[in-house]
Amino acid sequence: LIEQIADLVKNKRIQGITDLRDESDRKGMRIMIELSASARPQVILNQLYKHTQLQQNFNIINLALVDGEPRVLTLRQCLDIYLKHRREVVRRRCMYELEKARRRAHILEGLLRALDHLDEIITLIRASASPDEARGGLISQFAFSEEQANAILDMRLQRLTGLERNRLAEEHKEVQTYIEYLEGLLADERRILGVIKDELAEIRRKYSDPRRSEIVAGESSFNVEDLIPPQDIFVSVSHAGYVKRMPVETYKAQRRGGKGITGAGLKEEDFLEHIFVTNTHHHVMFITSRARAYRLKGWEIPEASRQSKGTALVNKLDIEPGEKTMAVIPIADFEADQYLFMATKLGYVKKTALAEFTNLRRAGLIALTLEDGDELVSVRLTTGKDEIVMITRKGLSIRFPESTVRAMGRSARGVHGIKLREDDEVVSMETISAGATDIDLLVVTENGFGKRTGLDEYRRQGRGGFGLRTINVQERNGHVVSARILKPNDDLIICTEEGIVIRLEAEGISVQGRITRGVTLIRLNEGDRVSSVAVLPGEEESGEPGAPPSGVGDTEMQTSADDEDEHEAGEVAEVSDEPPLEGSETE
């Protein structure tokens, strides 16, 4: 066992063991395993259970022929079928014994009646020329059956004594009693079960010996998830449906204006569409273009290198052909008192309790009903008391309380969240927690421009209005691609259609007014465009453990942001006042 553990450590299949000693003596076996300070003892123990003989499992396949059909049985089914077999055995045995006893009683009745007519029978037998003639005379004159006549002819002379007559009478009485017992047994199922119980007890008395193995509670029982250490992971899903996970330390923080590093070796015309941070032990819900919800655990998503394109989702989920992933949401607990708040391209919103998605089948569950030409844009977890911010492609936004949207069933369509002007559509939806402070709204455009704007510049409006201007959309910066809620300590990850990824610190992005056009966040190659944006929560001032690191190690520094960008930070575009606010639409 010690050699096996040492080989696993040497081959790096188990990491975290620093020393291994054999301290066995005459008092018993003892193995001392020392761990590093960062190792998780329970994870190491589970790995030892799985990969070594520290714990042995002996498996049984209960494959049996049941009524001529092969079946794999559970222990309960084995017992039920065995008892059914024993009932049949006891019943057949009783029927056989009953038939045998009845035949014996019939013969005894003939012998006893023959003794009552002994002189006449002896005279008949002496007068008969052959056994067949004597047998026929007994049957015709005394109404004996053939079996009784044969028994009388085979009877020995000693049976004619008075003692033998008493023995025949006693045997006949015992046989009659046995017949009554068997008939009563066959008529009562519970008495048959009692016989089975007594017979099993007798088998145990004869053949059992004291148990030499000990059956105890499974203190170290575990599943595959117990072997996976909880850790923060970076998950990405491409437009073509390829998913992978990586440690969050893969991307180092850079300053704005940098060129970034390659985030995925994608196929031509594919690009990263969903990127977020979660935990290996948390759930990841996938909502597709057909409004069906699926889920995986974080550790079930295949780990891959930064240059890898990942694994096709169709190999992990039961997605139908032509179905595309539209929203990917990390979820820690489905039983939490939370909601899924969904927004569509045509401006509809819907709120559904998270608990309604607890029992997700492999084939998925319907998340909402979409109109023709509509599709999901964003799905967020909410508490029911949050505020909603919706942003459109042409730079308009609306902010309204979540409470103005009632909770609906999974198959409902939803209600209007924002009215859209011609050729406009919703591109992002974000939520604002109740009582949240010191947060900004980040808006990023397709040409790599973006800006932070304080949320106090977005007044609350009624649901269903046209909203306010949030960025000055021009040909240079392009249409809005995404918008995110940002805190000062957060990091930002921007991904392009060519698979280029850059990680920025939030504090390095200028805070500007609503109607400015922003500054350059990432310099794009010709023909490339921003495809998606994700926010990595930064470390709090208290230094709470578990927060994703920001700029760990050798941070790659880029200083390509020129003076023109700095001028743009303070530039206010000449635009007309925001569109007039219209009242909420009546449902």
Coordinates of C-alpha atoms in Angstrom, one line a residue:
L1 CA 0.0 0.0 0.0
I2 CA 2.8 2.4 0.9
E3 CA 4.6 1.7 -2.4
Q4 CA 1.3 2.3 -4.3
I5 CA 0.8 5.6 -2.6
A6 CA 4.4 6.6 -3.3
D7 CA 4.0 5.8 -7.0
L8 CA 0.8 7.9 -7.1
V9 CA 2.7 10.9 -5.6
K10 CA 5.6 10.4 -7.9
N11 CA 3.3 10.3 -10.9
K12 CA 1.5 13.4 -9.6
R13 CA -1.9 11.6 -9.6
I14 CA -2.2 12.7 -5.9
Q15 CA -0.7 16.1 -5.1
G16 CA -0.2 17.5 -1.6
I17 CA 1.6 14.7 0.2
T18 CA 5.0 15.7 1.5
D19 CA 6.0 12.7 3.6
L20 CA 5.1 9.0 3.9
R21 CA 6.2 6.8 6.8
D22 CA 5.5 3.2 8.0
E23 CA 5.1 3.4 11.8
S24 CA 3.6 -0.2 12.2
D25 CA 4.6 -2.2 15.3
R26 CA 3.4 -5.2 17.3
K27 CA 0.4 -3.2 18.4
G28 CA -0.9 -2.8 14.8
M29 CA -0.5 -1.2 11.4
R30 CA 0.1 2.5 11.2
I31 CA 0.9 4.7 8.1
M32 CA 1.8 8.3 8.7
I33 CA 1.0 10.7 5.8
E34 CA 2.0 14.3 6.1
L35 CA 0.4 16.9 3.9
S36 CA 1.4 20.4 2.6
A37 CA -0.2 23.4 4.2
S38 CA -2.4 24.1 1.1
A39 CA -3.6 20.5 0.8
R40 CA -7.2 19.5 1.6
P41 CA -7.1 16.4 3.9
Q42 CA -10.6 15.1 3.0
V43 CA -9.8 15.4 -0.8
I44 CA -6.5 13.5 -0.3
L45 CA -8.2 10.8 1.7
N46 CA -10.9 10.4 -0.9
Q47 CA -8.2 10.1 -3.6
L48 CA -6.4 7.4 -1.6
Y49 CA -9.7 5.5 -1.1
K50 CA -10.3 5.6 -4.9
H51 CA -6.8 4.9 -6.3
T52 CA -5.3 2.6 -3.6
Q53 CA -6.3 -0.5 -1.6
L54 CA -6.8 1.6 1.5
Q55 CA -10.5 0.9 0.8
Q56 CA -11.7 -2.1 -1.2
N57 CA -15.1 -2.5 -2.9
F58 CA -16.4 -5.9 -3.9
N59 CA -19.2 -5.5 -6.5
I60 CA -21.9 -8.0 -7.4
I61 CA -24.1 -8.0 -10.5
N62 CA -27.3 -9.7 -9.5
L63 CA -28.1 -11.1 -12.9
A64 CA -30.6 -13.9 -12.7
L65 CA -33.1 -15.8 -14.8
V66 CA -36.6 -14.9 -13.6
D67 CA -39.4 -16.9 -15.3
G68 CA -36.9 -17.6 -18.1
E69 CA -36.0 -13.9 -18.6
P70 CA -32.6 -12.5 -17.6
R71 CA -32.9 -9.6 -15.2
V72 CA -30.6 -7.5 -13.0
L73 CA -32.1 -7.5 -9.5
T74 CA -31.8 -5.3 -6.5
L75 CA -31.3 -6.9 -3.1
R76 CA -35.0 -6.4 -2.2
Q77 CA -36.0 -8.0 -5.6
C78 CA -33.7 -10.9 -4.9
L79 CA -35.4 -11.5 -1.5
D80 CA -38.9 -11.1 -3.0
I81 CA -38.2 -13.6 -5.8
Y82 CA -36.6 -16.1 -3.4
L83 CA -39.6 -16.0 -1.1
K84 CA -41.9 -16.4 -4.0
H85 CA -39.9 -19.4 -5.0
R86 CA -40.0 -20.9 -1.5
R87 CA -43.8 -20.4 -1.3
E88 CA -44.1 -22.3 -4.6
V89 CA -41.8 -25.1 -3.3
V90 CA -43.7 -25.4 0.0
R91 CA -47.0 -25.4 -1.8
R92 CA -46.0 -28.1 -4.3
R93 CA -44.5 -30.2 -1.6
C94 CA -47.7 -29.9 0.5
M95 CA -49.8 -30.9 -2.5
Y96 CA -47.5 -33.9 -3.1
E97 CA -47.6 -34.9 0.5
L98 CA -51.4 -34.5 0.6
E99 CA -52.0 -36.7 -2.4
K100 CA -49.6 -39.3 -0.9
A101 CA -51.5 -39.2 2.5
R102 CA -54.8 -39.5 0.8
R103 CA -53.7 -42.6 -1.0
R104 CA -52.4 -44.1 2.2
A105 CA -55.6 -43.3 4.1
H106 CA -57.6 -44.9 1.3
I107 CA -55.6 -48.1 1.6
L108 CA -55.9 -48.1 5.4
E109 CA -59.6 -47.7 5.2
G110 CA -59.8 -50.8 2.9
L111 CA -57.6 -52.9 5.3
L112 CA -59.7 -51.9 8.3
R113 CA -62.9 -52.8 6.5
A114 CA -61.4 -56.1 5.4
L115 CA -60.6 -57.0 9.0
D116 CA -64.3 -56.5 9.8
H117 CA -65.2 -59.1 7.1
L118 CA -62.2 -61.3 7.6
D119 CA -63.9 -64.8 7.4
E120 CA -65.9 -63.9 4.2
I121 CA -62.8 -62.5 2.5
I122 CA -60.7 -65.6 3.4
T123 CA -63.4 -67.9 2.0
L124 CA -63.5 -65.9 -1.2
I125 CA -59.8 -65.9 -1.6
R126 CA -59.5 -69.7 -1.0
A127 CA -62.3 -70.3 -3.5
S128 CA -60.6 -68.3 -6.2
A129 CA -58.5 -70.0 -8.8
S130 CA -56.1 -67.1 -9.4
P131 CA -55.1 -63.7 -7.8
D132 CA -57.0 -61.9 -10.6
E133 CA -60.2 -63.8 -9.8
A134 CA -59.8 -63.1 -6.1
R135 CA -59.1 -59.4 -6.8
G136 CA -62.3 -59.2 -9.0
G137 CA -64.3 -60.9 -6.3
L138 CA -63.2 -58.4 -3.6
I139 CA -64.1 -55.5 -5.9
S140 CA -67.5 -56.9 -6.9
Q141 CA -68.7 -58.3 -3.6
F142 CA -67.2 -55.9 -1.1
A143 CA -66.9 -52.7 -3.3
F144 CA -63.2 -52.3 -2.6
S145 CA -61.2 -50.2 -5.1
E146 CA -58.4 -51.8 -7.1
E147 CA -55.7 -50.3 -4.8
Q148 CA -57.5 -51.6 -1.7
A149 CA -58.0 -55.1 -3.2
N150 CA -54.3 -55.3 -4.1
A151 CA -53.4 -54.2 -0.5
I152 CA -55.7 -56.9 1.0
L153 CA -54.1 -59.6 -1.2
D154 CA -50.6 -58.4 -0.3
M155 CA -51.5 -58.2 3.4
R156 CA -49.4 -60.6 5.6
L157 CA -51.1 -63.0 8.0
Q158 CA -49.6 -61.2 11.0
R159 CA -51.8 -58.2 10.3
L160 CA -54.8 -60.4 11.3
T161 CA -53.7 -60.1 15.0
G162 CA -55.5 -57.8 17.3
L163 CA -52.3 -55.8 17.9
E164 CA -51.8 -55.1 14.2
R165 CA -55.4 -54.0 13.9
N166 CA -54.9 -51.4 16.6
R167 CA -51.7 -50.2 14.8
L168 CA -53.7 -49.8 11.5
A169 CA -56.4 -47.8 13.3
E170 CA -53.7 -45.6 14.9
E171 CA -51.9 -45.0 11.6
H172 CA -55.2 -44.2 9.9
K173 CA -56.0 -41.6 12.6
E174 CA -52.5 -40.0 12.2
V175 CA -52.9 -39.9 8.4
Q176 CA -56.3 -38.2 8.7
T177 CA -54.8 -35.6 11.1
Y178 CA -51.9 -35.0 8.6
I179 CA -54.3 -34.6 5.8
E180 CA -56.3 -31.9 7.7
Y181 CA -53.0 -30.1 8.5
L182 CA -51.9 -30.1 4.8
E183 CA -55.3 -28.9 3.7
G184 CA -55.3 -26.1 6.2
L185 CA -51.7 -25.1 5.2
L186 CA -52.6 -24.9 1.5
A187 CA -55.7 -22.7 2.4
D188 CA -53.7 -20.1 4.4
E189 CA -50.8 -18.1 2.9
R190 CA -49.6 -16.9 6.3
R191 CA -49.2 -20.5 7.5
I192 CA -47.0 -21.3 4.4
L193 CA -44.9 -18.2 5.3
G194 CA -44.6 -19.6 8.8
V195 CA -43.3 -22.9 7.4
I196 CA -40.7 -21.0 5.3
K197 CA -39.6 -19.0 8.4
D198 CA -39.2 -22.2 10.5
E199 CA -37.3 -23.9 7.7
L200 CA -34.9 -20.9 7.3
A201 CA -34.4 -20.9 11.1
E202 CA -33.5 -24.5 11.0
I203 CA -31.0 -23.9 8.2
R204 CA -29.5 -21.2 10.2
R205 CA -29.3 -23.4 13.3
K206 CA -27.5 -26.2 11.3
Y207 CA -25.2 -24.3 9.1
S208 CA -24.5 -20.8 10.3
D209 CA -21.3 -19.6 11.9
P210 CA -20.4 -16.3 13.6
R211 CA -20.0 -13.4 11.2
R212 CA -16.3 -12.6 10.7
S213 CA -16.8 -9.3 8.8
E214 CA -18.1 -6.2 10.4
I215 CA -20.9 -4.1 8.8
V216 CA -20.6 -0.4 9.8
A217 CA -22.0 2.9 8.5
G218 CA -20.1 4.2 5.4
E219 CA -18.1 6.9 7.1
S220 CA -15.9 7.4 4.1
S221 CA -18.5 6.9 1.4
F222 CA -18.1 9.4 -1.5
N223 CA -18.9 10.1 -5.1
V224 CA -16.8 11.5 -7.9
E225 CA -17.5 15.1 -6.8
D226 CA -15.7 14.4 -3.5
L227 CA -12.5 13.9 -5.4
I228 CA -12.8 17.3 -7.0
P229 CA -11.4 20.2 -4.8
P230 CA -13.6 23.3 -4.7
Q231 CA -11.9 26.0 -6.7
D232 CA -12.8 29.0 -8.8
I233 CA -12.8 28.4 -12.5
F234 CA -13.1 30.4 -15.7
V235 CA -15.8 29.0 -18.0
S236 CA -16.1 29.9 -21.7
V237 CA -18.7 28.9 -24.3
S238 CA -18.2 29.7 -27.9
H239 CA -20.7 30.7 -30.5
A240 CA -20.5 27.3 -32.2
G241 CA -21.2 25.5 -28.9
Y242 CA -17.8 24.6 -27.5
V243 CA -17.3 24.7 -23.7
K244 CA -14.3 24.5 -21.5
R245 CA -13.0 25.5 -18.0
M246 CA -9.7 26.9 -16.9
P247 CA -8.3 28.3 -13.6
V248 CA -9.0 32.0 -13.2
E249 CA -5.3 32.6 -12.9
T250 CA -5.0 31.9 -16.6
Y251 CA -5.5 35.5 -17.4
K252 CA -3.4 38.2 -15.9
A253 CA -4.7 41.8 -15.5
Q254 CA -3.6 44.3 -18.1
R255 CA -4.1 48.0 -18.5
R256 CA -6.7 49.3 -20.9
G257 CA -5.6 49.7 -24.5
G258 CA -3.6 46.4 -24.4
K259 CA -3.6 43.8 -27.2
G260 CA -4.7 40.9 -24.9
I261 CA -3.7 37.3 -25.2
T262 CA -5.3 34.4 -27.1
G263 CA -8.2 33.0 -25.1
A264 CA -9.2 30.1 -27.4
G265 CA -8.0 28.3 -30.5
L266 CA -11.3 28.6 -32.3
K267 CA -12.4 27.4 -35.7
E268 CA -12.8 29.9 -38.5
E269 CA -16.0 32.0 -38.0
D270 CA -16.4 30.9 -34.4
F271 CA -16.0 33.2 -31.4
L272 CA -16.4 33.2 -27.6
E273 CA -19.9 34.2 -26.6
H274 CA -20.3 33.4 -22.9
I275 CA -17.5 33.8 -20.3
F276 CA -17.9 33.9 -16.5
V277 CA -16.4 32.7 -13.2
T278 CA -17.9 30.0 -11.0
N279 CA -16.9 27.1 -8.8
T280 CA -16.2 23.5 -9.6
H281 CA -19.0 22.4 -7.1
H282 CA -21.6 24.9 -8.4
H283 CA -24.2 24.2 -11.1
V284 CA -24.0 25.8 -14.5
M285 CA -27.4 26.2 -16.2
F286 CA -27.5 26.4 -20.0
I287 CA -30.6 28.0 -21.6
T288 CA -30.8 27.5 -25.4
S289 CA -32.3 29.3 -28.3
R290 CA -35.4 27.1 -28.1
A291 CA -35.9 28.3 -24.5
R292 CA -34.9 25.0 -22.9
A293 CA -32.9 24.8 -19.7
Y294 CA -30.1 22.3 -19.0
R295 CA -27.4 22.1 -16.3
L296 CA -24.0 20.6 -15.5
K297 CA -21.8 20.8 -12.4
G298 CA -18.7 23.0 -12.8
W299 CA -16.4 20.0 -12.5
E300 CA -18.3 18.1 -15.3
I301 CA -17.2 20.8 -17.8
P302 CA -14.0 19.5 -19.4
E303 CA -10.8 21.3 -18.4
A304 CA -8.7 22.5 -21.3
S305 CA -5.8 24.7 -22.1
R306 CA -6.0 28.4 -23.0
Q307 CA -5.4 27.6 -26.7
S308 CA -7.9 24.8 -26.8
K309 CA -11.3 25.3 -28.4
G310 CA -13.0 23.1 -25.8
T311 CA -15.6 20.3 -26.0
A312 CA -18.8 20.4 -28.0
L313 CA -21.8 20.9 -25.7
V314 CA -23.8 18.3 -27.7
N315 CA -21.4 15.7 -26.1
K316 CA -22.4 16.8 -22.6
L317 CA -26.0 17.8 -23.0
D318 CA -29.0 16.3 -24.8
I319 CA -29.3 19.3 -27.1
E320 CA -31.3 18.9 -30.3
P321 CA -29.8 19.6 -33.7
G322 CA -29.9 23.3 -34.5
E323 CA -30.3 24.3 -30.9
K324 CA -27.9 27.1 -29.8
T325 CA -26.9 28.1 -26.3
M326 CA -28.2 31.6 -25.6
A327 CA -27.6 32.0 -21.8
V328 CA -25.2 30.4 -19.4
I329 CA -25.8 31.0 -15.6
P330 CA -23.7 29.8 -12.7
I331 CA -25.9 28.7 -9.8
A332 CA -24.8 27.7 -6.3
D333 CA -28.1 26.4 -4.9
F334 CA -31.4 25.7 -6.7
E335 CA -33.3 25.8 -3.4
A336 CA -32.4 29.4 -2.7
D337 CA -35.2 32.0 -2.6
Q338 CA -34.2 33.5 -5.9
Y339 CA -35.6 34.0 -9.4
L340 CA -34.4 33.7 -12.9
F341 CA -35.0 37.1 -14.6
M342 CA -35.0 36.8 -18.4
A343 CA -34.9 39.4 -21.2
T344 CA -35.5 38.9 -24.9
K345 CA -34.3 40.7 -28.0
L346 CA -37.7 42.2 -28.6
G347 CA -37.8 43.8 -25.1
Y348 CA -39.9 41.2 -23.1
V349 CA -38.9 40.3 -19.6
K350 CA -40.0 37.5 -17.4
K351 CA -39.4 36.4 -13.8
T352 CA -39.6 32.7 -12.7
A353 CA -38.8 31.2 -9.3
L354 CA -35.4 29.3 -9.4
A355 CA -37.0 26.4 -7.5
E356 CA -39.1 25.5 -10.6
F357 CA -35.8 24.4 -12.3
T358 CA -34.7 22.1 -9.5
N359 CA -35.5 18.8 -11.3
L360 CA -33.9 19.4 -14.6
R361 CA -34.2 16.4 -16.8
R362 CA -31.5 15.3 -19.3
A363 CA -33.9 16.4 -22.1
G364 CA -34.1 19.9 -20.5
L365 CA -37.1 22.0 -19.3
I366 CA -38.9 24.9 -21.0
A367 CA -37.7 28.2 -19.6
L368 CA -40.1 30.6 -21.5
T369 CA -42.2 30.8 -24.6
L370 CA -40.7 32.9 -27.4
E371 CA -42.5 34.8 -30.2
D372 CA -41.4 34.3 -33.8
G373 CA -38.2 36.3 -34.5
D374 CA -37.5 36.7 -30.8
E375 CA -34.6 35.2 -28.8
L376 CA -33.1 35.2 -25.3
V377 CA -30.6 38.0 -24.6
S378 CA -29.8 37.7 -20.9
V379 CA -30.8 35.7 -17.9
R380 CA -29.9 36.8 -14.3
L381 CA -30.4 35.5 -10.8
T382 CA -32.4 38.0 -8.7
T383 CA -33.8 38.2 -5.2
G384 CA -37.2 39.6 -6.1
K385 CA -36.2 43.1 -4.7
D386 CA -33.5 44.1 -7.2
E387 CA -33.7 46.7 -9.9
I388 CA -33.4 45.9 -13.6
V389 CA -31.3 47.8 -16.2
M390 CA -31.9 47.0 -19.9
I391 CA -29.6 48.3 -22.7
T392 CA -30.3 48.4 -26.4
R393 CA -28.1 48.1 -29.4
K394 CA -28.5 51.8 -30.3
G395 CA -27.4 53.0 -26.8
L396 CA -30.7 53.4 -24.9
S397 CA -31.3 52.1 -21.4
I398 CA -34.2 51.8 -18.9
R399 CA -34.1 51.2 -15.1
F400 CA -37.1 49.9 -13.2
P401 CA -37.8 47.9 -10.1
E402 CA -38.0 44.1 -10.4
S403 CA -41.1 44.1 -8.3
T404 CA -43.1 45.5 -11.2
V405 CA -42.7 42.1 -12.9
R406 CA -44.8 39.4 -11.2
A407 CA -43.4 35.8 -11.0
M408 CA -44.6 33.6 -13.8
G409 CA -44.5 29.9 -14.7
R410 CA -41.8 28.4 -16.9
S411 CA -43.8 28.4 -20.1
A412 CA -45.0 32.0 -19.8
R413 CA -44.0 34.6 -22.5
G414 CA -43.5 37.6 -20.1
V415 CA -44.3 41.3 -20.3
H416 CA -42.8 44.4 -21.9
G417 CA -39.6 45.6 -20.2
I418 CA -38.7 48.4 -22.7
K419 CA -40.2 49.8 -25.9
L420 CA -37.9 49.7 -28.9
R421 CA -37.6 52.1 -31.8
E422 CA -37.2 51.0 -35.4
D423 CA -34.2 48.7 -36.1
D424 CA -33.3 48.5 -32.4
E425 CA -33.0 45.5 -30.1
V426 CA -32.0 44.7 -26.5
V427 CA -28.4 43.5 -26.2
S428 CA -28.0 43.3 -22.4
M429 CA -29.8 43.2 -19.1
E430 CA -28.3 43.7 -15.7
T431 CA -29.6 43.6 -12.1
I432 CA -28.8 46.0 -9.3
S433 CA -29.0 44.6 -5.8
A434 CA -31.1 46.4 -3.2
G435 CA -28.9 48.9 -1.3
A436 CA -25.9 48.5 -3.6
T437 CA -23.5 51.5 -3.6
D438 CA -20.4 52.5 -5.4
I439 CA -21.3 50.7 -8.6
D440 CA -21.2 51.8 -12.2
L441 CA -22.8 50.7 -15.5
L442 CA -20.1 49.7 -18.0
V443 CA -21.1 49.9 -21.7
V444 CA -18.9 48.3 -24.4
T445 CA -19.3 48.8 -28.1
E446 CA -18.4 46.5 -31.0
N447 CA -15.3 48.5 -32.0
G448 CA -13.7 48.1 -28.6
F449 CA -14.8 51.4 -27.0
G450 CA -16.4 51.6 -23.6
K451 CA -17.0 53.7 -20.4
R452 CA -18.2 53.6 -16.9
T453 CA -21.2 55.7 -15.8
G454 CA -22.5 56.1 -12.3
L455 CA -25.9 54.6 -11.8
D456 CA -27.1 57.8 -10.1
E457 CA -27.3 59.2 -13.6
Y458 CA -30.0 56.6 -14.6
R459 CA -33.2 57.6 -12.9
R460 CA -35.8 55.0 -12.1
Q461 CA -38.6 54.8 -14.7
G462 CA -41.8 52.8 -15.2
R463 CA -41.4 49.5 -17.0
G464 CA -42.3 49.6 -20.7
G465 CA -40.9 53.0 -21.5
F466 CA -38.4 54.0 -24.2
G467 CA -35.6 54.7 -21.7
L468 CA -32.7 57.2 -21.7
R469 CA -29.5 57.6 -23.7
T470 CA -26.6 55.7 -22.2
I471 CA -23.9 56.1 -24.8
N472 CA -23.4 58.1 -27.9
V473 CA -23.4 55.5 -30.7
Q474 CA -21.3 56.6 -33.7
E475 CA -19.6 55.0 -36.6
R476 CA -16.3 55.0 -34.9
N477 CA -17.3 53.2 -31.7
G478 CA -20.0 51.1 -33.3
H479 CA -23.2 49.8 -31.8
V480 CA -23.5 48.5 -28.2
V481 CA -22.5 44.9 -27.7
S482 CA -22.8 44.5 -24.0
A483 CA -23.3 46.3 -20.7
R484 CA -22.3 45.1 -17.2
I485 CA -22.6 46.3 -13.6
L486 CA -19.0 47.1 -12.4
K487 CA -17.5 47.7 -9.0
P488 CA -14.1 49.5 -8.5
N489 CA -12.3 46.3 -7.5
D490 CA -13.7 44.2 -10.3
D491 CA -11.8 43.0 -13.3
L492 CA -13.2 43.0 -16.8
I493 CA -12.7 40.4 -19.5
I494 CA -13.4 41.4 -23.1
C495 CA -13.5 38.8 -25.9
T496 CA -13.5 39.3 -29.6
E497 CA -14.9 37.3 -32.5
E498 CA -11.3 36.1 -33.4
G499 CA -10.9 34.7 -29.9
I500 CA -8.7 37.5 -28.5
V501 CA -9.2 38.0 -24.7
I502 CA -8.0 40.9 -22.6
R503 CA -8.4 41.3 -18.8
L504 CA -8.7 44.9 -17.5
E505 CA -8.9 46.5 -14.1
A506 CA -12.1 48.4 -13.5
E507 CA -10.3 51.3 -12.0
G508 CA -8.4 51.8 -15.3
I509 CA -11.6 52.6 -17.2
S510 CA -12.8 56.2 -17.2
V511 CA -16.0 57.3 -15.5
Q512 CA -17.9 59.4 -17.9
G513 CA -21.4 60.8 -18.4
R514 CA -24.3 59.0 -20.1
I515 CA -24.0 60.6 -23.5
T516 CA -20.2 60.3 -24.1
R517 CA -18.8 57.8 -26.6
G518 CA -16.2 56.2 -24.3
V519 CA -12.5 55.4 -24.7
T520 CA -10.6 52.5 -26.3
L521 CA -10.7 49.4 -24.1
I522 CA -9.1 47.0 -26.6
R523 CA -7.4 47.6 -30.0
L524 CA -8.8 45.3 -32.6
N525 CA -7.4 43.8 -35.6
E526 CA -8.9 44.8 -38.9
G527 CA -12.3 43.1 -39.3
D528 CA -12.4 41.9 -35.7
R529 CA -15.2 43.0 -33.3
V530 CA -16.0 42.6 -29.6
S531 CA -18.3 39.7 -29.1
S532 CA -18.8 39.4 -25.3
V533 CA -17.9 40.9 -22.0
A534 CA -17.5 39.3 -18.5
V535 CA -16.8 40.7 -15.1
L536 CA -14.5 39.0 -12.5
P537 CA -15.3 40.0 -8.9
G538 CA -12.2 41.4 -7.4
E539 CA -10.8 41.0 -3.9
E540 CA -12.5 43.0 -1.1
E541 CA -10.6 45.3 1.1
S542 CA -10.9 42.8 3.9
G543 CA -8.9 40.3 1.8
E544 CA -11.6 37.6 2.1
P545 CA -10.3 34.2 0.9
G546 CA -11.6 32.7 -2.2
A547 CA -11.9 35.9 -4.2
P548 CA -10.3 35.5 -7.7
P549 CA -6.9 37.1 -7.8
S550 CA -6.4 40.3 -9.8
G551 CA -3.0 40.7 -11.6
V552 CA -1.2 37.8 -9.9
G553 CA 2.4 37.2 -11.0
D554 CA 4.1 38.9 -13.8
T555 CA 1.4 41.3 -15.0
E556 CA 1.7 42.1 -18.7
M557 CA 1.7 45.9 -19.1
Q558 CA 0.5 47.6 -22.2
T559 CA 0.7 51.4 -22.6
S560 CA -0.6 51.8 -26.1
A561 CA -3.5 54.1 -25.1
D562 CA -2.6 57.4 -26.8
D563 CA -3.3 61.0 -26.0
E564 CA -6.3 60.9 -28.4
D565 CA -8.0 58.4 -26.1
E566 CA -7.4 60.6 -23.1
H567 CA -9.0 63.5 -25.0
E568 CA -12.0 61.3 -25.7
A569 CA -12.5 60.6 -22.0
G570 CA -13.7 64.2 -21.5
E571 CA -15.3 64.7 -24.8
V572 CA -19.1 65.2 -24.8
A573 CA -20.8 64.5 -28.1
E574 CA -23.3 66.9 -29.6
V575 CA -26.5 64.9 -29.4
S576 CA -30.1 65.9 -28.8
D577 CA -31.8 65.3 -25.5
E578 CA -32.8 61.7 -24.7
P579 CA -36.0 60.3 -26.2
P580 CA -39.1 61.3 -24.3
L581 CA -40.1 58.9 -21.5
E582 CA -43.4 57.2 -22.0
G583 CA -45.5 55.6 -19.4
S584 CA -45.6 51.9 -18.5
E585 CA -47.6 49.8 -20.9
T586 CA -50.7 48.3 -19.4
E587 CA -50.8 44.5 -19.5

